Coordinates of N, CA and C in Angstrom, one line a residue:
L1 N -23.3 36.0 5.5 CA -22.9 35.9 4.2 C -21.7 34.7 4.1
V2 N -20.8 34.9 5.1 CA -19.6 34.0 5.0 C -20.2 32.5 5.2
R3 N -21.1 32.3 6.1 CA -21.7 31.0 6.4 C -22.4 30.5 5.1
R4 N -23.2 31.3 4.5 CA -23.9 30.9 3.2 C -22.9 30.5 2.1
L5 N -21.9 31.3 1.9 CA -20.9 31.0 0.9 C -20.2 29.7 1.2
T6 N -19.9 29.5 2.5 CA -19.2 28.2 2.9 C -20.0 27.0 2.6
N7 N -21.3 27.1 3.0 CA -22.2 26.1 2.9 C -22.5 25.7 1.3
E8 N -22.2 26.6 0.5 CA -22.4 26.4 -0.9 C -21.3 25.6 -1.5
F9 N -20.0 25.8 -0.9 CA -18.8 25.2 -1.4 C -18.5 23.8 -0.8
I10 N -19.0 23.6 0.4 CA -18.8 22.4 1.2 C -19.1 21.1 0.4
P11 N -20.4 21.1 -0.1 CA -20.7 19.8 -0.8 C -19.8 19.4 -1.9
T12 N -19.4 20.4 -2.7 CA -18.5 20.1 -3.8 C -17.2 19.7 -3.3
M13 N -16.6 20.3 -2.3 CA -15.3 19.9 -1.7 C -15.4 18.5 -1.2
R14 N -16.5 18.1 -0.5 CA -16.7 16.8 0.0 C -16.7 15.8 -1.1
A15 N -17.4 16.2 -2.1 CA -17.5 15.2 -3.2 C -16.1 15.0 -4.0
Q16 N -15.3 16.0 -4.0 CA -14.0 15.8 -4.6 C -13.0 15.4 -3.6
R17 N -13.3 15.3 -2.3 CA -12.5 14.8 -1.3 C -11.3 15.8 -1.2
F18 N -11.4 17.1 -1.5 CA -10.3 18.0 -1.3 C -10.9 19.5 -1.3
G19 N -10.3 20.3 -0.6 CA -10.7 21.7 -0.5 C -10.1 22.4 0.7
R20 N -10.0 23.7 0.6 CA -9.4 24.6 1.7 C -10.4 25.7 1.9
L21 N -10.7 25.9 3.1 CA -11.5 27.1 3.5 C -10.7 28.1 4.4
I22 N -10.6 29.3 4.0 CA -9.8 30.3 4.7 C -10.7 31.4 5.0
N23 N -11.0 31.7 6.3 CA -11.8 32.8 6.7 C -10.8 34.0 7.2
I24 N -10.9 35.1 6.7 CA -10.0 36.3 7.0 C -10.9 37.2 7.7
T25 N -10.6 37.5 9.0 CA -11.2 38.6 9.8 C -10.2 39.4 10.6
G26 N -10.6 40.3 11.4 CA -9.7 41.0 12.1 C -9.3 40.2 13.5
A27 N -8.7 40.8 14.4 CA -8.2 40.2 15.6 C -9.5 39.7 16.4
N28 N -9.3 38.6 17.1 CA -10.4 38.1 17.9 C -10.6 39.0 19.1
E29 N -9.5 39.7 19.7 CA -9.6 40.6 20.7 C -9.2 41.9 20.3
P30 N -9.9 42.8 19.7 CA -9.5 44.0 19.3 C -9.3 45.0 20.4
P31 N -8.4 46.0 20.3 CA -8.0 46.9 21.4 C -9.3 47.6 22.0
G32 N -10.2 47.9 21.1 CA -11.4 48.7 21.5 C -12.7 47.8 21.3
V33 N -13.7 48.2 22.1 CA -14.9 47.5 21.9 C -15.8 48.1 20.9
N34 N -16.3 47.4 20.0 CA -17.1 47.9 19.0 C -18.2 46.8 18.5
I35 N -19.0 47.2 17.7 CA -20.2 46.3 17.3 C -19.7 45.1 16.5
A36 N -18.6 45.3 15.8 CA -18.1 44.2 15.0 C -17.4 43.1 15.9
S37 N -17.0 43.4 17.1 CA -16.3 42.3 17.9 C -17.1 41.0 18.1
V38 N -18.5 41.2 18.3 CA -19.3 40.1 18.6 C -19.3 39.3 17.3
A39 N -19.4 39.9 16.1 CA -19.5 39.1 14.9 C -18.2 38.4 14.6
K40 N -17.0 39.1 15.0 CA -15.7 38.3 14.8 C -15.6 37.2 15.7
A41 N -15.9 37.4 16.9 CA -15.8 36.3 17.8 C -16.7 35.1 17.4
A42 N -17.9 35.4 16.9 CA -18.8 34.3 16.5 C -18.3 33.6 15.3
L43 N -17.6 34.4 14.3 CA -17.1 33.8 13.2 C -15.9 32.9 13.5
H44 N -15.1 33.3 14.4 CA -13.9 32.5 14.8 C -14.3 31.2 15.4
N45 N -15.3 31.3 16.4 CA -15.7 30.0 17.0 C -16.5 29.0 16.0
W46 N -17.3 29.6 15.1 CA -17.9 28.9 14.0 C -16.9 28.1 13.2
A47 N -15.7 28.9 12.8 CA -14.8 28.3 11.9 C -14.0 27.2 12.6
K48 N -13.8 27.3 13.9 CA -13.1 26.2 14.7 C -14.0 25.0 14.7
G49 N -15.2 25.2 15.0 CA -16.2 23.9 15.0 C -16.2 23.3 13.7
L50 N -16.3 24.2 12.6 CA -16.3 23.6 11.2 C -15.1 22.8 10.9
S51 N -14.0 23.4 11.2 CA -12.8 22.7 11.0 C -12.7 21.3 11.6
R52 N -13.3 21.1 12.8 CA -13.3 19.8 13.5 C -14.2 18.9 12.7
E53 N -15.3 19.4 12.2 CA -16.2 18.6 11.5 C -15.6 18.1 10.1
L54 N -15.0 19.0 9.4 CA -14.5 18.7 8.1 C -13.2 17.9 8.1
A55 N -12.5 18.0 9.3 CA -11.3 17.1 9.4 C -11.5 15.6 9.3
Q56 N -12.7 15.2 9.5 CA -13.0 13.8 9.3 C -12.8 13.4 7.8
D57 N -13.3 14.3 7.0 CA -13.0 14.0 5.5 C -11.5 14.0 5.2
G58 N -10.8 14.9 5.7 CA -9.3 14.9 5.3 C -8.7 13.7 5.8
I59 N -9.0 13.3 7.0 CA -8.3 12.1 7.6 C -8.7 10.8 6.9
T60 N -9.9 10.6 6.5 CA -10.3 9.6 5.8 C -9.6 9.5 4.4
N61 N -9.5 10.6 3.7 CA -8.9 10.7 2.5 C -7.4 10.4 2.6
G62 N -6.7 10.8 3.7 CA -5.3 10.6 3.8 C -5.2 9.1 4.2
A63 N -6.0 8.4 4.9 CA -5.9 7.0 5.3 C -6.0 6.2 3.9
V64 N -6.9 6.6 3.0 CA -7.1 5.8 1.8 C -5.8 6.0 0.9
Y65 N -5.2 7.2 0.8 CA -4.0 7.4 0.1 C -2.8 6.5 0.7
A66 N -2.8 6.5 2.0 CA -1.7 5.7 2.7 C -1.8 4.3 2.4
L67 N -3.1 3.7 2.4 CA -3.3 2.3 2.0 C -2.9 2.0 0.6
L68 N -3.2 2.9 -0.3 CA -2.9 2.7 -1.7 C -1.4 2.7 -1.9
A69 N -0.7 3.7 -1.2 CA 0.8 3.7 -1.3 C 1.5 2.4 -0.8
L70 N 0.9 1.9 0.3 CA 1.4 0.7 0.9 C 1.2 -0.4 -0.1
A71 N 0.0 -0.5 -0.7 CA -0.2 -1.5 -1.7 C 0.8 -1.5 -2.9
L72 N 1.0 -0.4 -3.4 CA 2.0 -0.2 -4.4 C 3.3 -0.7 -4.1
V73 N 3.8 -0.4 -2.9 CA 5.1 -0.8 -2.5 C 5.2 -2.4 -2.3
L74 N 4.1 -2.8 -1.7 CA 4.1 -4.3 -1.5 C 4.1 -5.1 -2.8
V75 N 3.2 -4.7 -3.6 CA 3.0 -5.5 -4.9 C 4.3 -5.4 -5.6
F76 N 5.0 -4.2 -5.7 CA 6.2 -4.1 -6.5 C 7.4 -4.9 -5.8
A77 N 7.4 -4.9 -4.6 CA 8.4 -5.8 -3.9 C 8.3 -7.2 -4.1
V78 N 7.1 -7.7 -4.3 CA 6.9 -9.1 -4.5 C 6.9 -9.5 -6.0
T79 N 6.2 -8.7 -6.9 CA 6.1 -9.1 -8.2 C 6.8 -8.2 -9.2
R80 N 7.4 -7.2 -8.8 CA 8.1 -6.3 -9.7 C 7.1 -5.5 -10.6
V81 N 5.8 -5.5 -10.3 CA 4.8 -4.8 -11.0 C 4.5 -3.6 -10.5
I82 N 4.5 -2.5 -11.1 CA 4.0 -1.2 -10.7 C 2.6 -1.2 -10.8
W83 N 1.8 -1.3 -9.8 CA 0.4 -1.6 -9.7 C -0.4 -0.3 -10.0
I84 N -0.5 0.1 -11.2 CA -1.2 1.4 -11.5 C -2.7 1.2 -11.3
P85 N -3.3 0.0 -11.7 CA -4.8 -0.1 -11.7 C -5.4 -0.2 -10.3
S86 N -4.7 0.2 -9.2 CA -5.2 0.1 -7.8 C -6.5 0.9 -7.7
G87 N -6.5 2.2 -8.4 CA -7.6 2.9 -8.3 C -9.0 2.4 -8.9
E88 N -8.7 1.5 -9.9 CA -9.9 0.8 -10.5 C -10.5 -0.1 -9.6
F89 N -9.7 -0.8 -8.7 CA -10.2 -1.8 -7.8 C -11.1 -1.1 -6.7
V90 N -10.6 0.1 -6.3 CA -11.4 0.9 -5.3 C -12.8 1.3 -6.0
A91 N -12.7 1.8 -7.3 CA -13.9 2.2 -7.8 C -14.8 1.0 -8.1
Y92 N -14.3 -0.2 -8.5 CA -15.1 -1.4 -8.7 C -15.7 -1.8 -7.3
G93 N -15.0 -1.7 -6.3 CA -15.5 -2.0 -5.0 C -16.7 -1.0 -4.6
T94 N -16.6 0.3 -4.8 CA -17.7 1.1 -4.7 C -18.8 0.9 -5.6
L95 N -18.6 0.7 -6.8 CA -19.7 0.4 -7.7 C -20.5 -0.9 -7.3
T96 N -19.7 -1.9 -7.0 CA -20.3 -3.2 -6.6 C -21.3 -3.1 -5.4
L97 N -20.7 -2.3 -4.4 CA -21.5 -2.1 -3.2 C -22.7 -1.3 -3.5
A98 N -22.6 -0.3 -4.4 CA -23.8 0.5 -4.8 C -24.9 -0.3 -5.5
G99 N -24.4 -1.3 -6.4 CA -25.4 -2.1 -7.1 C -26.1 -3.1 -6.1
L100 N -25.3 -3.6 -5.1 CA -26.0 -4.4 -4.1 C -27.0 -3.7 -3.2
Q101 N -26.6 -2.5 -2.9 CA -27.6 -1.7 -2.2 C -28.9 -1.4 -2.9
L102 N -28.8 -1.4 -4.3 CA -30.0 -1.1 -5.1 C -30.7 -2.5 -5.3
G103 N -30.2 -3.6 -4.8 CA -30.8 -4.9 -4.9 C -30.6 -5.5 -6.3
K104 N -29.6 -5.1 -7.1 CA -29.3 -5.6 -8.5 C -28.0 -6.2 -8.5
P105 N -27.8 -7.3 -9.3 CA -26.5 -7.9 -9.4 C -25.5 -6.8 -10.1
P106 N -24.4 -6.7 -9.4 CA -23.5 -5.7 -9.9 C -22.7 -6.2 -11.2
G107 N -22.1 -5.2 -11.9 CA -21.4 -5.6 -13.1 C -20.2 -6.4 -13.0
T108 N -19.7 -6.3 -11.8 CA -18.5 -7.2 -11.5 C -18.7 -8.6 -11.6
V109 N -20.0 -9.0 -11.4 CA -20.3 -10.5 -11.5 C -20.0 -11.0 -12.9
G110 N -20.5 -10.3 -13.9 CA -20.2 -10.7 -15.3 C -18.7 -10.6 -15.7
L111 N -18.0 -9.5 -15.1 CA -16.6 -9.3 -15.3 C -15.8 -10.5 -14.8
L112 N -16.2 -10.9 -13.5 CA -15.5 -12.1 -12.8 C -15.7 -13.4 -13.6
V113 N -16.9 -13.6 -14.1 CA -17.2 -14.9 -14.9 C -16.3 -14.9 -16.2
G114 N -16.3 -13.7 -16.9 CA -15.6 -13.6 -18.1 C -14.1 -13.9 -17.9
M115 N -13.6 -13.2 -16.8 CA -12.1 -13.4 -16.6 C -11.8 -14.8 -16.1
A116 N -12.8 -15.4 -15.4 CA -12.6 -16.8 -15.0 C -12.5 -17.8 -16.2
L117 N -13.4 -17.6 -17.1 CA -13.4 -18.4 -18.4 C -12.0 -18.2 -19.2
V118 N -11.6 -17.0 -19.3 CA -10.3 -16.8 -20.0 C -9.1 -17.4 -19.2
A119 N -9.1 -17.3 -18.0 CA -8.1 -17.8 -17.2 C -8.1 -19.4 -17.2
G120 N -9.3 -19.9 -17.3 CA -9.4 -21.4 -17.5 C -8.9 -21.9 -18.8
V121 N -9.2 -21.2 -19.9 CA -8.7 -21.6 -21.0 C -7.2 -21.5 -21.2
M122 N -6.6 -20.5 -20.6 CA -5.1 -20.3 -20.6 C -4.5 -21.4 -19.8
E123 N -5.1 -21.9 -18.6 CA -4.5 -22.9 -17.9 C -4.7 -24.3 -18.6
V124 N -5.7 -24.5 -19.4 CA -5.9 -25.8 -20.1 C -4.7 -25.7 -21.1
F125 N -4.5 -24.7 -21.9 CA -3.5 -24.6 -22.9 C -2.1 -24.8 -22.3
A126 N -1.9 -24.2 -21.0 CA -0.5 -24.4 -20.4 C -0.3 -25.8 -19.9
C127 N -1.4 -26.6 -19.5 CA -1.2 -27.9 -19.0 C -0.9 -28.7 -20.2
V128 N -1.6 -28.5 -21.4 CA -1.3 -29.3 -22.6 C 0.1 -29.2 -23.1
Q129 N 0.6 -27.8 -23.0 CA 1.9 -27.5 -23.5 C 2.9 -28.2 -22.6
R130 N 2.7 -28.3 -21.3 CA 3.6 -28.9 -20.4 C 3.5 -30.5 -20.4
G131 N 2.5 -31.0 -21.1 CA 2.3 -32.4 -21.1 C 1.8 -32.9 -19.8
E132 N 0.9 -32.1 -19.1 CA 0.3 -32.5 -17.8 C -1.2 -32.4 -18.0
P133 N -1.8 -33.2 -18.8 CA -3.3 -33.2 -18.9 C -4.0 -33.6 -17.6
G134 N -3.4 -34.3 -16.7 CA -4.0 -34.7 -15.5 C -4.3 -33.5 -14.6
R135 N -3.5 -32.5 -14.8 CA -3.7 -31.3 -13.9 C -5.0 -30.4 -14.4
I136 N -5.6 -30.7 -15.5 CA -6.5 -29.8 -16.1 C -7.7 -29.6 -15.1
P137 N -8.3 -30.7 -14.6 CA -9.5 -30.6 -13.8 C -9.2 -29.7 -12.5
R138 N -8.1 -29.9 -12.0 CA -7.7 -29.2 -10.7 C -7.6 -27.8 -11.1
Q139 N -6.9 -27.4 -12.2 CA -6.7 -26.1 -12.5 C -8.0 -25.4 -13.0
L140 N -8.8 -26.1 -13.6 CA -10.1 -25.5 -14.0 C -10.9 -25.2 -12.8
A141 N -10.9 -26.1 -11.7 CA -11.6 -25.9 -10.5 C -11.1 -24.6 -9.8
L142 N -9.8 -24.4 -9.8 CA -9.1 -23.4 -9.1 C -9.4 -22.0 -9.8
W143 N -9.2 -22.0 -11.2 CA -9.2 -20.7 -11.9 C -10.6 -20.3 -12.4
T144 N -11.5 -21.4 -12.7 CA -12.8 -21.2 -13.2 C -13.9 -21.4 -12.3
G145 N -13.8 -22.6 -11.6 CA -14.9 -23.0 -10.7 C -15.1 -22.1 -9.5
I146 N -14.1 -21.8 -8.9 CA -14.2 -21.0 -7.6 C -14.6 -19.6 -7.9
P147 N -14.1 -18.9 -8.9 CA -14.6 -17.6 -9.3 C -16.0 -17.5 -9.7
T148 N -16.4 -18.6 -10.6 CA -17.8 -18.7 -11.0 C -18.7 -18.9 -9.8
A149 N -18.4 -19.7 -8.9 CA -19.2 -20.0 -7.8 C -19.4 -18.7 -6.9
I150 N -18.3 -17.9 -6.8 CA -18.4 -16.6 -6.0 C -19.4 -15.8 -6.8
A151 N -19.3 -15.6 -8.1 CA -20.2 -14.8 -8.9 C -21.6 -15.4 -8.8
G152 N -21.8 -16.7 -8.8 CA -23.2 -17.1 -8.6 C -23.8 -16.8 -7.4
V153 N -23.1 -17.0 -6.3 CA -23.6 -16.6 -4.9 C -23.8 -15.2 -4.9
A154 N -23.0 -14.3 -5.4 CA -23.3 -12.9 -5.4 C -24.5 -12.6 -6.1
W155 N -24.7 -13.2 -7.3 CA -25.9 -13.0 -8.1 C -27.2 -13.4 -7.3
W156 N -27.1 -14.5 -6.6 CA -28.2 -15.0 -5.8 C -28.6 -14.2 -4.6
L157 N -27.5 -13.5 -4.1 CA -27.8 -12.7 -2.8 C -28.1 -11.3 -3.1
A158 N -28.1 -10.9 -4.4 CA -28.2 -9.5 -4.8 C -29.7 -9.1 -4.7
T159 N -30.2 -8.9 -3.4 CA -31.6 -8.6 -3.2 C -31.6 -7.3 -2.2
P160 N -32.7 -6.6 -2.3 CA -32.8 -5.4 -1.3 C -32.7 -5.9 0.1
E161 N -33.2 -7.1 0.5 CA -33.1 -7.5 1.9 C -31.8 -7.9 2.4
L162 N -30.8 -7.9 1.6 CA -29.5 -8.4 2.1 C -28.9 -7.3 3.1
P163 N -28.6 -7.8 4.2 CA -28.0 -6.7 5.2 C -26.8 -6.1 4.8
F164 N -26.4 -4.9 5.3 CA -25.3 -4.1 4.9 C -24.0 -4.9 5.1
W165 N -23.8 -5.5 6.2 CA -22.6 -6.2 6.5 C -22.4 -7.4 5.5
A166 N -23.4 -8.0 5.1 CA -23.4 -9.0 4.1 C -23.0 -8.5 2.7
Q167 N -23.5 -7.3 2.4 CA -23.3 -6.6 1.2 C -21.6 -6.3 1.1
I168 N -21.1 -6.0 2.2 CA -19.7 -5.7 2.3 C -18.9 -6.9 2.1
L169 N -19.3 -8.0 2.7 CA -18.7 -9.3 2.5 C -18.6 -9.8 1.0
V170 N -19.8 -9.6 0.4 CA -20.0 -10.0 -1.0 C -19.2 -9.1 -1.9
T171 N -19.1 -7.9 -1.6 CA -18.3 -6.9 -2.4 C -16.8 -7.4 -2.3
L172 N -16.3 -7.5 -1.0 CA -14.9 -8.0 -0.8 C -14.6 -9.3 -1.6
A173 N -15.5 -10.2 -1.6 CA -15.3 -11.5 -2.2 C -15.2 -11.3 -3.8
L174 N -16.1 -10.5 -4.4 CA -16.0 -10.3 -5.7 C -14.8 -9.5 -6.2
V175 N -14.5 -8.5 -5.5 CA -13.4 -7.6 -6.0 C -12.1 -8.3 -5.7
T176 N -11.9 -9.0 -4.6 CA -10.7 -9.7 -4.2 C -10.4 -10.8 -5.3
A177 N -11.6 -11.5 -5.8 CA -11.3 -12.6 -6.7 C -10.8 -12.1 -8.0
L178 N -11.0 -10.8 -8.4 CA -10.5 -10.3 -9.6 C -9.0 -10.2 -9.6
G179 N -8.4 -10.0 -8.5 CA -6.9 -9.8 -8.5 C -6.1 -10.9 -9.0
P180 N -6.4 -12.1 -8.4 CA -5.5 -13.3 -9.0 C -5.9 -13.6 -10.4
L181 N -7.1 -13.4 -10.9 CA -7.5 -13.6 -12.3 C -6.8 -12.6 -13.2
L182 N -6.7 -11.4 -12.7 CA -6.0 -10.3 -13.5 C -4.5 -10.6 -13.6
Y183 N -4.0 -11.0 -12.6 CA -2.5 -11.4 -12.6 C -2.3 -12.6 -13.5
R184 N -3.2 -13.6 -13.4 CA -3.0 -14.8 -14.3 C -3.1 -14.5 -15.8
I185 N -4.0 -13.6 -16.2 CA -4.2 -13.3 -17.5 C -3.2 -12.3 -18.1
A186 N -3.0 -11.2 -17.3 CA -2.1 -10.1 -17.9 C -0.6 -10.2 -17.5
Y187 N -0.3 -10.7 -16.3 CA 1.0 -10.5 -15.8 C 1.7 -11.8 -15.8
Q188 N 1.2 -13.0 -15.5 CA 2.0 -14.2 -15.3 C 2.7 -14.6 -16.6
P189 N 2.0 -14.4 -17.8 CA 2.7 -14.8 -19.0 C 3.9 -14.0 -19.2
L190 N 4.0 -12.8 -18.6 CA 5.2 -11.9 -18.7 C 6.0 -11.8 -17.5
A191 N 6.0 -12.8 -16.7 CA 6.6 -12.8 -15.3 C 8.2 -12.5 -15.4
E192 N 8.8 -12.9 -16.5 CA 10.2 -12.8 -16.6 C 10.6 -11.5 -17.4
A193 N 9.6 -10.7 -17.8 CA 9.9 -9.5 -18.6 C 10.5 -8.4 -17.7
S194 N 11.0 -7.4 -18.4 CA 11.6 -6.3 -17.6 C 10.5 -5.4 -16.9
V195 N 10.9 -4.6 -16.0 CA 10.0 -3.8 -15.2 C 9.3 -2.8 -16.2
L196 N 10.1 -2.4 -17.2 CA 9.5 -1.4 -18.2 C 8.3 -2.1 -18.9
V197 N 8.4 -3.4 -19.4 CA 7.4 -4.0 -20.1 C 6.2 -4.2 -19.0
L198 N 6.5 -4.5 -17.8 CA 5.5 -4.7 -16.8 C 4.7 -3.4 -16.5
L199 N 5.4 -2.3 -16.6 CA 4.8 -1.0 -16.5 C 3.9 -0.6 -17.6
I200 N 4.3 -0.9 -18.8 CA 3.5 -0.8 -20.0 C 2.2 -1.6 -19.9
V201 N 2.4 -2.9 -19.4 CA 1.1 -3.7 -19.3 C 0.2 -3.2 -18.2
S202 N 0.8 -2.6 -17.2 CA -0.1 -1.9 -16.1 C -0.8 -0.9 -16.6
V203 N -0.2 -0.1 -17.5 CA -1.0 1.0 -18.2 C -2.1 0.6 -19.0
G204 N -1.8 -0.5 -19.7 CA -2.8 -1.1 -20.6 C -4.0 -1.7 -19.8
V205 N -3.6 -2.4 -18.7 CA -4.7 -2.9 -17.8 C -5.5 -1.7 -17.2
H206 N -4.9 -0.6 -16.9 CA -5.5 0.5 -16.3 C -6.6 1.0 -17.3
F207 N -6.2 1.2 -18.5 CA -7.1 1.7 -19.5 C -8.3 0.7 -19.8
T208 N -7.9 -0.6 -19.8 CA -8.9 -1.6 -20.0 C -9.9 -1.6 -18.9
L209 N -9.5 -1.6 -17.6 CA -10.5 -1.6 -16.6 C -11.2 -0.4 -16.5
T210 N -10.6 0.8 -16.8 CA -11.3 2.0 -16.9 C -12.5 2.0 -17.9
G211 N -12.2 1.4 -19.1 CA -13.3 1.2 -20.1 C -14.3 0.3 -19.7
L212 N -14.0 -0.8 -19.1 CA -15.0 -1.8 -18.7 C -15.9 -1.3 -17.6
G213 N -15.3 -0.3 -16.8 CA -16.0 0.1 -15.6 C -17.1 1.1 -16.0

């Protein structure tokens, strides 16, 4: 009964990346010998083996949280931005890889192209304001050309025959390219603003990316 109940709960716990299993029995070495001693010993040994198996999920989860905490500290130290949307980037990476494994172009391709166009328009406007029209081709190539090229390659490679290692590389390229574009569109115009304003912008970016995802 204990094993059946445990096996019913484990899939949900793994899906939520959290859970605690507590088995309560008598002493492993009771003072007298009885028929329950064998069952107790078997349950204790089974619980030990199960804890070693499930520890992998806990360790992986802890590593992800540790990397996210490190990202928050590094981004804030460099840009003064409290990087709330970090979870959305993790989710976008997962969804992008899932789309590639299905052999379909992921939604991040369209998002990357859209953000690249917006960033390009902003750069053109900034160059005109500064009186530097000669820099427009270079800035367009940097902020629009390169991300669009990455999106085009990802669209072309999105086939069921693509190897798993290549799917990971394409996912990294797509999601990584979103970072500078997001900074250029949402944060760079407010670079001199207070930390409170940047925090409010981060909350807005968080809800926007959640809605787009």
